[in-house]
């Protein structure tokens, strides 16, 4: 069972992924620090793996892409989906 992630932590996580790419030494430790809230490196890695799996499901058409007209930030996740392809 995974840990609970707040909306703020998810946003910090997404931003940290953009800052700390695959080539960054101590990438996962840096991301865990950026997210805060006591998240461990292992929790951050599991969260990333779950996100990658979600992206695969969306791209395969098995899960509809989330979009909410009342919450533009939900739709902005599409940019993060594209970003993950290149991570």
Tab-separated table of C-alpha atoms in Angstrom:
chain	number	residue	atom	x	y	z
A	1	UNK	CA	0.000	0.000	0.000
A	2	UNK	CA	1.373	3.395	-0.964
A	3	UNK	CA	1.722	6.478	1.129
A	4	UNK	CA	-0.687	9.386	0.850
A	5	UNK	CA	0.404	12.244	-1.411
A	6	UNK	CA	-1.173	15.675	-1.154
A	7	UNK	CA	-1.905	17.830	-4.178
A	8	UNK	CA	0.958	20.093	-3.117
A	9	UNK	CA	3.375	17.162	-2.831
A	10	UNK	CA	2.342	15.919	-6.273
A	11	UNK	CA	3.040	19.353	-7.748
A	12	UNK	CA	6.414	19.516	-5.977
A	13	UNK	CA	7.137	16.005	-7.279
A	14	UNK	CA	6.316	16.996	-10.868
A	15	UNK	CA	8.481	20.106	-10.614
A	16	UNK	CA	11.361	18.125	-9.112
A	17	UNK	CA	11.163	15.596	-11.960
A	18	UNK	CA	11.635	18.470	-14.391
A	19	UNK	CA	14.647	19.758	-12.457
A	20	UNK	CA	16.395	16.477	-11.609
A	21	UNK	CA	16.690	14.372	-14.767
A	22	UNK	CA	18.170	10.881	-15.145
A	23	UNK	CA	21.690	12.274	-15.273
A	24	UNK	CA	21.432	14.056	-11.920
A	25	UNK	CA	23.521	12.430	-9.179
A	26	UNK	CA	21.377	11.515	-6.177
A	27	UNK	CA	18.277	12.168	-8.301
A	28	UNK	CA	15.793	10.372	-6.051
A	29	UNK	CA	17.210	11.821	-2.843
A	30	UNK	CA	16.959	15.311	-4.345
A	31	UNK	CA	13.370	14.686	-5.410
A	32	UNK	CA	12.447	13.307	-1.971
A	33	UNK	CA	13.934	16.415	-0.346
A	34	UNK	CA	12.058	18.684	-2.769
A	35	UNK	CA	8.743	16.945	-2.051
A	36	UNK	CA	9.251	17.096	1.700
A	37	UNK	CA	6.770	15.703	4.173
A	38	UNK	CA	9.166	12.962	5.177
A	39	UNK	CA	8.901	11.132	1.848
A	40	UNK	CA	11.640	8.540	1.489
A	41	UNK	CA	13.652	7.764	-1.619
A	42	UNK	CA	11.757	4.468	-1.922
A	43	UNK	CA	8.369	6.223	-1.682
A	44	UNK	CA	9.428	8.678	-4.381
A	45	UNK	CA	10.622	5.869	-6.661
A	46	UNK	CA	7.359	3.937	-6.172
A	47	UNK	CA	5.355	7.104	-6.871
A	48	UNK	CA	7.313	7.627	-10.092
A	49	UNK	CA	6.793	4.005	-11.171
A	50	UNK	CA	3.043	4.357	-10.537
A	51	UNK	CA	2.993	7.567	-12.569
A	52	UNK	CA	4.822	5.901	-15.468
A	53	UNK	CA	2.314	3.029	-15.367
A	54	UNK	CA	-0.580	5.535	-15.405
A	55	UNK	CA	0.946	7.218	-18.455
A	56	UNK	CA	1.221	3.858	-20.234
A	57	UNK	CA	-2.434	3.124	-19.463
A	58	UNK	CA	-3.542	6.537	-20.759
A	59	UNK	CA	-1.454	6.249	-23.930
A	60	UNK	CA	-2.762	2.744	-24.633
A	61	UNK	CA	-6.319	4.070	-24.507
A	62	UNK	CA	-7.260	1.818	-21.586
A	63	UNK	CA	-7.841	4.827	-19.339
A	64	UNK	CA	-9.323	8.116	-20.584
A	65	UNK	CA	-7.076	11.140	-20.265
A	66	UNK	CA	-8.190	13.154	-17.225
A	67	UNK	CA	-9.586	16.569	-18.033
A	68	UNK	CA	-11.789	18.752	-15.914
A	69	UNK	CA	-13.106	22.039	-17.305
A	70	UNK	CA	-13.524	23.344	-13.765
A	71	UNK	CA	-9.934	22.585	-12.824
A	72	UNK	CA	-7.440	23.530	-15.543
A	73	UNK	CA	-4.547	22.152	-13.498
A	74	UNK	CA	-5.903	18.638	-14.065
A	75	UNK	CA	-5.693	19.131	-17.814
A	76	UNK	CA	-2.199	20.567	-17.517
A	77	UNK	CA	-1.015	17.105	-16.535
A	78	UNK	CA	-0.823	16.380	-20.267
A	79	UNK	CA	2.431	18.339	-20.373
A	80	UNK	CA	3.779	16.126	-17.605
A	81	UNK	CA	2.734	13.006	-19.530
A	82	UNK	CA	4.772	14.231	-22.495
A	83	UNK	CA	7.675	15.142	-20.223
A	84	UNK	CA	7.767	11.641	-18.738
A	85	UNK	CA	8.369	10.159	-22.178
A	86	UNK	CA	11.736	11.855	-22.213
A	87	UNK	CA	12.771	11.216	-18.595
